[in-house]
mmCIF file of C-alpha atoms in Angstrom:
data_model
loop_
_atom_site.group_PDB
_atom_site.id
_atom_site.type_symbol
_atom_site.label_atom_id
_atom_site.label_comp_id
_atom_site.label_asym_id
_atom_site.label_seq_id
_atom_site.Cartn_x
_atom_site.Cartn_y
_atom_site.Cartn_z
ATOM 1 C CA MET A 361 17.008 19.236 5.980
ATOM 2 C CA ASP A 362 13.214 20.746 6.283
ATOM 3 C CA GLU A 363 12.579 22.551 9.237
ATOM 4 C CA ALA A 364 10.818 20.322 12.429
ATOM 5 C CA MET A 365 6.926 20.261 12.618
ATOM 6 C CA ASP A 366 5.308 22.751 14.511
ATOM 7 C CA PRO A 367 2.688 20.696 16.709
ATOM 8 C CA ALA A 368 -0.207 24.030 16.399
ATOM 9 C CA GLN A 369 0.418 23.721 12.467
ATOM 10 C CA ALA A 370 -0.197 20.030 12.870
ATOM 11 C CA ARG A 371 -2.878 20.057 14.841
ATOM 12 C CA VAL A 372 -4.856 22.625 12.164
ATOM 13 C CA TRP A 373 -4.039 19.685 9.483
ATOM 14 C CA LEU A 374 -5.238 16.879 11.988
ATOM 15 C CA ALA A 375 -8.671 18.687 12.039
ATOM 16 C CA THR A 376 -8.708 17.936 8.552
ATOM 17 C CA ALA A 377 -8.258 14.169 8.794
ATOM 18 C CA VAL A 378 -9.910 13.711 11.823
ATOM 19 C CA GLU A 379 -12.935 15.351 9.433
ATOM 20 C CA GLU A 380 -12.667 12.219 6.926
ATOM 21 C CA ALA A 381 -12.837 10.127 9.580
ATOM 22 C CA ARG A 382 -16.245 11.807 11.300
ATOM 23 C CA THR A 383 -17.622 11.384 7.611
ATOM 24 C CA GLY A 384 -16.261 7.669 6.989
ATOM 25 C CA LEU A 385 -17.985 6.892 10.416
ATOM 26 C CA ALA A 386 -21.128 8.589 9.270
ATOM 27 C CA GLU A 387 -21.241 6.422 5.697
ATOM 28 C CA GLY A 388 -21.289 3.402 8.365
ATOM 29 C CA GLY A 389 -17.327 2.792 7.777
ATOM 30 C CA ILE A 390 -14.247 2.622 9.961
ATOM 31 C CA PRO A 391 -13.360 5.898 11.257
ATOM 32 C CA ILE A 392 -10.130 6.521 9.945
ATOM 33 C CA GLY A 393 -9.232 9.890 8.410
ATOM 34 C CA ALA A 394 -6.060 11.349 6.399
ATOM 35 C CA ALA A 395 -4.535 14.074 4.560
ATOM 36 C CA LEU A 396 -1.327 15.044 2.661
ATOM 37 C CA TYR A 397 0.100 18.494 2.514
ATOM 38 C CA GLY A 398 2.250 19.776 0.199
ATOM 39 C CA PRO A 399 5.751 21.673 1.188
ATOM 40 C CA ASP A 400 3.670 24.633 1.728
ATOM 41 C CA GLY A 401 1.109 23.886 3.405
ATOM 42 C CA THR A 402 -1.344 22.776 0.301
ATOM 43 C CA LEU A 403 -3.944 20.988 1.443
ATOM 44 C CA LEU A 404 -3.167 17.933 -1.871
ATOM 45 C CA GLY A 405 -5.921 15.694 -1.296
ATOM 46 C CA ARG A 406 -7.683 14.065 1.807
ATOM 47 C CA GLY A 407 -9.601 11.430 2.418
ATOM 48 C CA HIS A 408 -11.088 8.143 4.853
ATOM 49 C CA ASN A 409 -11.349 4.636 5.019
ATOM 50 C CA ARG A 410 -13.461 2.688 2.182
ATOM 51 C CA ARG A 411 -13.124 -0.890 2.796
ATOM 52 C CA VAL A 412 -17.169 -0.797 4.226
ATOM 53 C CA GLN A 413 -17.910 1.861 1.805
ATOM 54 C CA ASP A 414 -16.443 0.165 -1.630
ATOM 55 C CA ASP A 415 -16.130 -2.790 -0.763
ATOM 56 C CA ASP A 416 -12.892 -1.614 -1.469
ATOM 57 C CA PRO A 417 -9.445 -3.323 0.620
ATOM 58 C CA THR A 418 -7.241 -1.101 -0.283
ATOM 59 C CA MET A 419 -8.353 2.193 0.484
ATOM 60 C CA HIS A 420 -6.989 2.640 3.637
ATOM 61 C CA ALA A 421 -7.260 6.218 5.077
ATOM 62 C CA GLU A 422 -3.701 7.663 3.933
ATOM 63 C CA THR A 423 -3.708 5.598 0.305
ATOM 64 C CA ALA A 424 -7.613 7.627 0.105
ATOM 65 C CA ALA A 425 -5.224 10.732 0.615
ATOM 66 C CA PHE A 426 -2.267 9.839 -1.654
ATOM 67 C CA ARG A 427 -4.746 8.701 -4.494
ATOM 68 C CA ALA A 428 -7.503 11.910 -3.874
ATOM 69 C CA ALA A 429 -3.790 13.603 -4.846
ATOM 70 C CA GLY A 430 -3.265 12.688 -7.491
ATOM 71 C CA ARG A 431 0.099 11.661 -9.962
ATOM 72 C CA GLN A 432 2.714 13.448 -8.400
ATOM 73 C CA ARG A 433 6.292 14.304 -9.603
ATOM 74 C CA SER A 434 7.514 14.072 -6.151
ATOM 75 C CA TYR A 435 7.186 13.984 -2.411
ATOM 76 C CA ARG A 436 9.767 15.891 -1.104
ATOM 77 C CA GLY A 437 8.405 17.579 1.937
ATOM 78 C CA THR A 438 5.136 16.525 2.027
ATOM 79 C CA THR A 439 3.523 15.357 5.257
ATOM 80 C CA MET A 440 1.101 12.493 5.672
ATOM 81 C CA VAL A 441 -1.632 13.490 8.350
ATOM 82 C CA THR A 442 -3.690 10.706 10.021
ATOM 83 C CA THR A 443 -6.031 9.750 12.972
ATOM 84 C CA LEU A 444 -4.141 6.430 13.472
ATOM 85 C CA SER A 445 -1.102 5.019 13.101
ATOM 86 C CA PRO A 446 -0.117 3.567 10.241
ATOM 87 C CA CYS A 447 -0.316 0.002 9.064
ATOM 88 C CA TRP A 448 2.561 -1.508 7.228
ATOM 89 C CA TYR A 449 0.911 -1.414 4.345
ATOM 90 C CA CYS A 450 0.610 2.676 4.504
ATOM 91 C CA CYS A 451 4.445 2.480 5.787
ATOM 92 C CA GLY A 452 5.501 1.110 2.649
ATOM 93 C CA LEU A 453 3.075 3.916 1.323
ATOM 94 C CA VAL A 454 5.041 6.594 2.897
ATOM 95 C CA ARG A 455 8.715 4.675 2.814
ATOM 96 C CA GLN A 456 8.492 4.276 -1.363
ATOM 97 C CA PHE A 457 7.561 7.505 -2.593
ATOM 98 C CA GLY A 458 9.673 8.884 0.414
ATOM 99 C CA ILE A 459 7.050 11.271 2.208
ATOM 100 C CA PRO A 460 9.410 12.730 4.150
ATOM 101 C CA ARG A 461 6.702 13.257 7.596
ATOM 102 C CA VAL A 462 3.462 11.615 9.171
ATOM 103 C CA VAL A 463 1.278 13.466 11.952
ATOM 104 C CA ILE A 464 -0.484 10.544 13.766
ATOM 105 C CA GLY A 465 -3.460 11.607 16.346
ATOM 106 C CA GLU A 466 -2.831 8.374 18.102
ATOM 107 C CA ALA A 467 -0.961 5.343 18.731
ATOM 108 C CA THR A 468 -2.746 3.642 21.431
ATOM 109 C CA THR A 469 -5.456 1.503 19.627
ATOM 110 C CA PHE A 470 -2.988 0.123 16.953
ATOM 111 C CA ARG A 471 0.425 0.981 16.571
ATOM 112 C CA GLY A 472 1.320 -0.687 12.893
ATOM 113 C CA GLY A 473 4.962 0.299 11.595
ATOM 114 C CA TYR A 474 5.430 3.438 13.237
ATOM 115 C CA ASP A 475 8.954 2.649 15.088
ATOM 116 C CA TRP A 476 10.279 1.517 11.266
ATOM 117 C CA LEU A 477 8.683 4.571 9.582
ATOM 118 C CA ALA A 478 10.953 6.395 12.518
ATOM 119 C CA ARG A 479 14.199 4.108 11.873
ATOM 120 C CA HIS A 480 14.215 5.097 8.259
ATOM 121 C CA GLY A 481 14.213 8.688 8.768
ATOM 122 C CA VAL A 482 11.043 9.558 8.746
ATOM 123 C CA GLU A 483 10.215 12.470 11.201
ATOM 124 C CA ILE A 484 6.948 11.368 13.486
ATOM 125 C CA LEU A 485 4.921 13.860 15.087
ATOM 126 C CA LEU A 486 2.586 11.947 17.820
ATOM 127 C CA LEU A 487 -0.211 14.444 18.842
ATOM 128 C CA ASP A 488 -2.037 11.922 21.538
ATOM 129 C CA ASP A 489 -5.362 13.292 19.979
ATOM 130 C CA PRO A 490 -8.395 12.908 22.419
ATOM 131 C CA GLU A 491 -10.842 12.636 19.513
ATOM 132 C CA SER A 492 -9.018 10.294 17.356
ATOM 133 C CA ILE A 493 -8.369 7.826 20.250
ATOM 134 C CA ASP A 494 -12.520 7.741 21.345
ATOM 135 C CA LEU A 495 -12.878 7.393 17.631
ATOM 136 C CA MET A 496 -10.999 4.501 17.228
ATOM 137 C CA ARG A 497 -12.044 2.988 20.611
ATOM 138 C CA GLY A 498 -15.809 3.389 20.296
ATOM 139 C CA PHE A 499 -14.937 1.476 16.925
ATOM 140 C CA VAL A 500 -13.354 -1.444 17.863
ATOM 141 C CA THR A 501 -15.683 -1.794 20.592
ATOM 142 C CA GLU A 502 -18.788 -1.887 18.290
ATOM 143 C CA HIS A 503 -17.033 -3.702 15.590
ATOM 144 C CA PRO A 504 -14.661 -5.482 16.243
ATOM 145 C CA GLU A 505 -14.491 -7.897 13.729
ATOM 146 C CA LEU A 506 -14.735 -5.346 10.819
ATOM 147 C CA TRP A 507 -11.455 -3.365 12.047
ATOM 148 C CA ARG A 508 -9.900 -6.958 12.327
ATOM 149 C CA GLU A 509 -10.743 -7.503 8.872
ATOM 150 C CA ASP A 510 -8.746 -4.230 8.169
ATOM 151 C CA ILE A 511 -5.804 -4.860 9.486
ATOM 152 C CA GLY A 512 -5.880 -8.512 7.898
ATOM 153 C CA ASP A 513 -5.717 -9.867 11.730
ATOM 154 C CA ARG A 514 -6.558 -13.902 10.721
ATOM 155 C CA ASP A 515 -6.679 -14.672 14.796
ATOM 156 C CA GLY A 516 -9.661 -12.686 15.020
ATOM 157 C CA MET B 31 2.908 -25.057 7.442
ATOM 158 C CA ASP B 32 1.637 -24.885 3.517
ATOM 159 C CA GLU B 33 3.759 -27.022 1.228
ATOM 160 C CA ALA B 34 6.334 -25.755 -0.641
ATOM 161 C CA MET B 35 5.200 -23.805 -3.970
ATOM 162 C CA ASP B 36 5.218 -25.799 -7.236
ATOM 163 C CA PRO B 37 7.900 -24.060 -9.718
ATOM 164 C CA ALA B 38 5.714 -25.371 -13.010
ATOM 165 C CA GLN B 39 2.240 -24.536 -11.107
ATOM 166 C CA ALA B 40 3.989 -20.812 -10.110
ATOM 167 C CA ARG B 41 4.872 -20.519 -13.811
ATOM 168 C CA VAL B 42 1.059 -21.062 -14.613
ATOM 169 C CA TRP B 43 -0.199 -18.354 -12.460
ATOM 170 C CA LEU B 44 2.576 -16.152 -13.668
ATOM 171 C CA ALA B 45 1.337 -16.183 -17.338
ATOM 172 C CA THR B 46 -1.871 -14.341 -16.317
ATOM 173 C CA ALA B 47 -0.119 -12.030 -13.953
ATOM 174 C CA VAL B 48 2.208 -11.680 -17.890
ATOM 175 C CA GLU B 49 -1.152 -11.544 -19.760
ATOM 176 C CA GLU B 50 -1.869 -8.144 -17.519
ATOM 177 C CA ALA B 51 1.057 -6.481 -17.686
ATOM 178 C CA ARG B 52 1.017 -7.096 -21.711
ATOM 179 C CA THR B 53 -2.721 -5.811 -21.169
ATOM 180 C CA GLY B 54 -1.530 -2.675 -19.329
ATOM 181 C CA LEU B 55 1.163 -2.129 -21.961
ATOM 182 C CA ALA B 56 -1.560 -2.245 -25.012
ATOM 183 C CA GLU B 57 -3.368 0.652 -22.758
ATOM 184 C CA GLY B 58 -0.462 2.925 -22.844
ATOM 185 C CA GLY B 59 0.761 2.280 -19.006
ATOM 186 C CA ILE B 60 3.239 0.761 -16.500
ATOM 187 C CA PRO B 61 3.848 -2.995 -17.315
ATOM 188 C CA ILE B 62 3.461 -4.705 -14.390
ATOM 189 C CA GLY B 63 0.573 -7.283 -13.576
ATOM 190 C CA ALA B 64 -0.692 -9.401 -10.924
ATOM 191 C CA ALA B 65 -2.997 -12.162 -9.665
ATOM 192 C CA LEU B 66 -4.095 -13.524 -6.056
ATOM 193 C CA TYR B 67 -4.561 -16.936 -5.785
ATOM 194 C CA GLY B 68 -6.524 -18.529 -3.145
ATOM 195 C CA PRO B 69 -5.101 -21.856 -1.297
ATOM 196 C CA ASP B 70 -7.348 -23.722 -3.539
ATOM 197 C CA GLY B 71 -5.930 -22.203 -6.433
ATOM 198 C CA THR B 72 -9.229 -20.320 -7.539
ATOM 199 C CA LEU B 73 -7.959 -17.061 -9.353
ATOM 200 C CA LEU B 74 -9.124 -14.479 -6.962
ATOM 201 C CA GLY B 75 -7.947 -10.900 -8.779
ATOM 202 C CA ARG B 76 -5.959 -10.088 -11.178
ATOM 203 C CA GLY B 77 -4.824 -6.500 -12.607
ATOM 204 C CA HIS B 78 -2.284 -4.333 -13.215
ATOM 205 C CA ASN B 79 -0.655 -1.262 -12.879
ATOM 206 C CA ARG B 80 -3.114 1.733 -13.202
ATOM 207 C CA ARG B 81 -1.222 4.752 -13.101
ATOM 208 C CA VAL B 82 -0.922 6.211 -16.156
ATOM 209 C CA GLN B 83 -4.852 4.808 -17.538
ATOM 210 C CA ASP B 84 -6.934 6.038 -14.420
ATOM 211 C CA ASP B 85 -3.869 8.669 -13.119
ATOM 212 C CA ASP B 86 -4.487 6.978 -10.041
ATOM 213 C CA PRO B 87 -0.553 6.111 -8.084
ATOM 214 C CA THR B 88 -1.997 3.780 -5.926
ATOM 215 C CA MET B 89 -2.880 1.376 -8.602
ATOM 216 C CA HIS B 90 0.539 -0.838 -8.332
ATOM 217 C CA ALA B 91 -0.118 -4.122 -9.833
ATOM 218 C CA GLU B 92 -0.279 -6.212 -6.976
ATOM 219 C CA THR B 93 -3.010 -3.609 -5.110
ATOM 220 C CA ALA B 94 -5.200 -3.850 -8.120
ATOM 221 C CA ALA B 95 -5.291 -7.315 -8.053
ATOM 222 C CA PHE B 96 -5.617 -7.445 -4.433
ATOM 223 C CA ARG B 97 -9.176 -5.121 -5.177
ATOM 224 C CA ALA B 98 -10.050 -6.989 -7.679
ATOM 225 C CA ALA B 99 -10.567 -9.838 -5.114
ATOM 226 C CA GLY B 100 -12.682 -7.640 -2.759
ATOM 227 C CA ARG B 101 -12.625 -7.792 1.375
ATOM 228 C CA GLN B 102 -11.727 -11.412 2.088
ATOM 229 C CA ARG B 103 -11.582 -12.454 6.039
ATOM 230 C CA SER B 104 -8.402 -14.201 5.467
ATOM 231 C CA TYR B 105 -5.548 -14.170 3.113
ATOM 232 C CA ARG B 106 -4.284 -18.083 4.858
ATOM 233 C CA GLY B 107 -2.516 -19.685 2.168
ATOM 234 C CA THR B 108 -3.567 -17.163 -0.231
ATOM 235 C CA THR B 109 -0.062 -16.564 -3.048
ATOM 236 C CA MET B 110 0.871 -12.893 -4.587
ATOM 237 C CA VAL B 111 2.010 -12.927 -8.311
ATOM 238 C CA THR B 112 3.567 -9.877 -9.676
ATOM 239 C CA THR B 113 5.806 -9.678 -12.764
ATOM 240 C CA LEU B 114 8.389 -7.692 -10.909
ATOM 241 C CA SER B 115 9.546 -8.198 -7.511
ATOM 242 C CA PRO B 116 7.321 -5.685 -5.312
ATOM 243 C CA CYS B 117 7.404 -1.913 -3.930
ATOM 244 C CA TRP B 118 7.752 -1.218 -0.558
ATOM 245 C CA TYR B 119 4.279 -0.173 -0.990
ATOM 246 C CA CYS B 120 2.999 -3.754 -1.875
ATOM 247 C CA CYS B 121 5.390 -5.250 0.223
ATOM 248 C CA GLY B 122 3.769 -3.759 3.246
ATOM 249 C CA LEU B 123 0.536 -4.611 1.804
ATOM 250 C CA VAL B 124 1.304 -8.565 1.102
ATOM 251 C CA ARG B 125 3.027 -8.621 5.624
ATOM 252 C CA GLN B 126 0.145 -6.358 6.711
ATOM 253 C CA PHE B 127 -2.538 -8.813 5.390
ATOM 254 C CA GLY B 128 -0.265 -11.582 5.821
ATOM 255 C CA ILE B 129 -0.551 -13.300 2.036
ATOM 256 C CA PRO B 130 2.232 -16.096 3.032
ATOM 257 C CA ARG B 131 3.905 -16.675 -0.499
ATOM 258 C CA VAL B 132 4.638 -14.252 -3.417
ATOM 259 C CA VAL B 133 5.461 -15.509 -6.752
ATOM 260 C CA ILE B 134 8.053 -12.944 -8.150
ATOM 261 C CA GLY B 135 8.473 -13.068 -12.320
ATOM 262 C CA GLU B 136 11.655 -10.722 -12.379
ATOM 263 C CA ALA B 137 13.809 -8.906 -9.823
ATOM 264 C CA THR B 138 16.541 -7.844 -12.063
ATOM 265 C CA THR B 139 14.560 -4.442 -13.129
ATOM 266 C CA PHE B 140 13.997 -3.918 -9.655
ATOM 267 C CA ARG B 141 14.563 -5.180 -6.654
ATOM 268 C CA GLY B 142 12.149 -3.224 -3.746
ATOM 269 C CA GLY B 143 11.624 -4.753 -0.261
ATOM 270 C CA TYR B 144 12.086 -8.234 -1.767
ATOM 271 C CA ASP B 145 14.802 -9.330 0.858
ATOM 272 C CA TRP B 146 12.367 -7.807 4.004
ATOM 273 C CA LEU B 147 9.214 -9.829 3.075
ATOM 274 C CA ALA B 148 11.837 -12.733 3.117
ATOM 275 C CA ARG B 149 13.431 -11.843 6.591
ATOM 276 C CA HIS B 150 10.084 -12.018 8.034
ATOM 277 C CA GLY B 151 9.036 -15.447 6.489
ATOM 278 C CA VAL B 152 7.020 -15.003 3.225
ATOM 279 C CA GLU B 153 8.149 -17.295 1.196
ATOM 280 C CA ILE B 154 9.292 -16.334 -2.101
ATOM 281 C CA LEU B 155 10.007 -18.098 -5.563
ATOM 282 C CA LEU B 156 11.498 -15.519 -8.053
ATOM 283 C CA LEU B 157 11.134 -17.305 -11.619
ATOM 284 C CA ASP B 158 13.650 -15.252 -13.276
ATOM 285 C CA ASP B 159 10.783 -15.263 -16.456
ATOM 286 C CA PRO B 160 12.335 -13.666 -19.806
ATOM 287 C CA GLU B 161 9.356 -11.886 -20.943
ATOM 288 C CA SER B 162 8.879 -10.360 -17.532
ATOM 289 C CA ILE B 163 12.507 -8.724 -17.733
ATOM 290 C CA ASP B 164 11.746 -8.232 -21.639
ATOM 291 C CA LEU B 165 8.432 -6.334 -20.662
ATOM 292 C CA MET B 166 10.089 -4.239 -17.536
ATOM 293 C CA ARG B 167 13.764 -3.201 -19.457
ATOM 294 C CA GLY B 168 11.727 -2.157 -22.543
ATOM 295 C CA PHE B 169 9.811 0.324 -20.521
ATOM 296 C CA VAL B 170 11.747 1.060 -18.472
ATOM 297 C CA THR B 171 14.117 2.362 -21.654
ATOM 298 C CA GLU B 172 11.808 3.926 -23.285
ATOM 299 C CA HIS B 173 9.654 5.931 -20.925
ATOM 300 C CA PRO B 174 12.169 6.153 -17.382
ATOM 301 C CA GLU B 175 10.642 9.597 -16.321
ATOM 302 C CA LEU B 176 7.124 7.501 -15.784
ATOM 303 C CA TRP B 177 8.847 4.631 -14.228
ATOM 304 C CA ARG B 178 10.661 6.822 -11.846
ATOM 305 C CA GLU B 179 7.339 8.557 -11.073
ATOM 306 C CA ASP B 180 6.065 5.427 -10.039
ATOM 307 C CA ILE B 181 8.744 4.497 -7.653
ATOM 308 C CA GLY B 182 8.632 8.104 -6.148
ATOM 309 C CA ASP B 183 12.065 8.129 -7.492
ATOM 310 C CA ARG B 184 12.744 11.860 -6.342
ATOM 311 C CA ASP B 185 16.966 11.321 -7.727
ATOM 312 C CA GLY B 186 15.145 11.079 -11.146
#
């Protein structure tokens, strides 16, 4: 088994995802950012939600970071870092490709498939990061319809 | 509740997905195709796996069709049609966005999250389509390493 995640290291990596989220917000988009790190700590890819910017509903933060990492033969030892707890779509990505660890900025605004991932052996580190929470809370309050669209909330 | 899917209609829609899969194969890619149909039978989007063509590991057939459909406020009443049973990533997409029906060409080569979707109330129609089976069987035999890469099979 891999070693357990070092929280100090995780916070450094989360800063990359938060930077992506801020970029997304500045572009008028949904402020969720992510980054995929390799087993040796190399940044493989980073990205942010691009629904608004590209009119692309497939580009959640996690899928954007995964795409930016290009084709990888294996995701063994990699870590997905995201400002917000991943939705079912992004949890499916993590499980299908065997990404063993997920660092999550916050799961307060949205919990998604957090527990499902944990049940299926994915190591999760929840950081309860105030910046990640503030970014999402502010956005959801100002643009509830965009947020509901992004998670396919039919009752919104 | 929506009416149960008409198998004759489903076969007509599957032909679109098979056409996409054939296009992907002709481009040197992984021959999986998909299409998203609206409640009234309008084709919202169609696409095929683009891992090889675009070096893009996020573009499975289902996500490509979903992207091609652009931003939708709701997926109520839509049907995802795919030549191959969807992986966890694409099942997560279906569940997150509340796509209520999935038409599957074949689940022989790969079953993915078929049972999970069914358990969570997604209506599934499996067509056991010989063309879909032949396309995948031929490809997996000729390019096993590409297929394993596409589903994140670490033991391959």
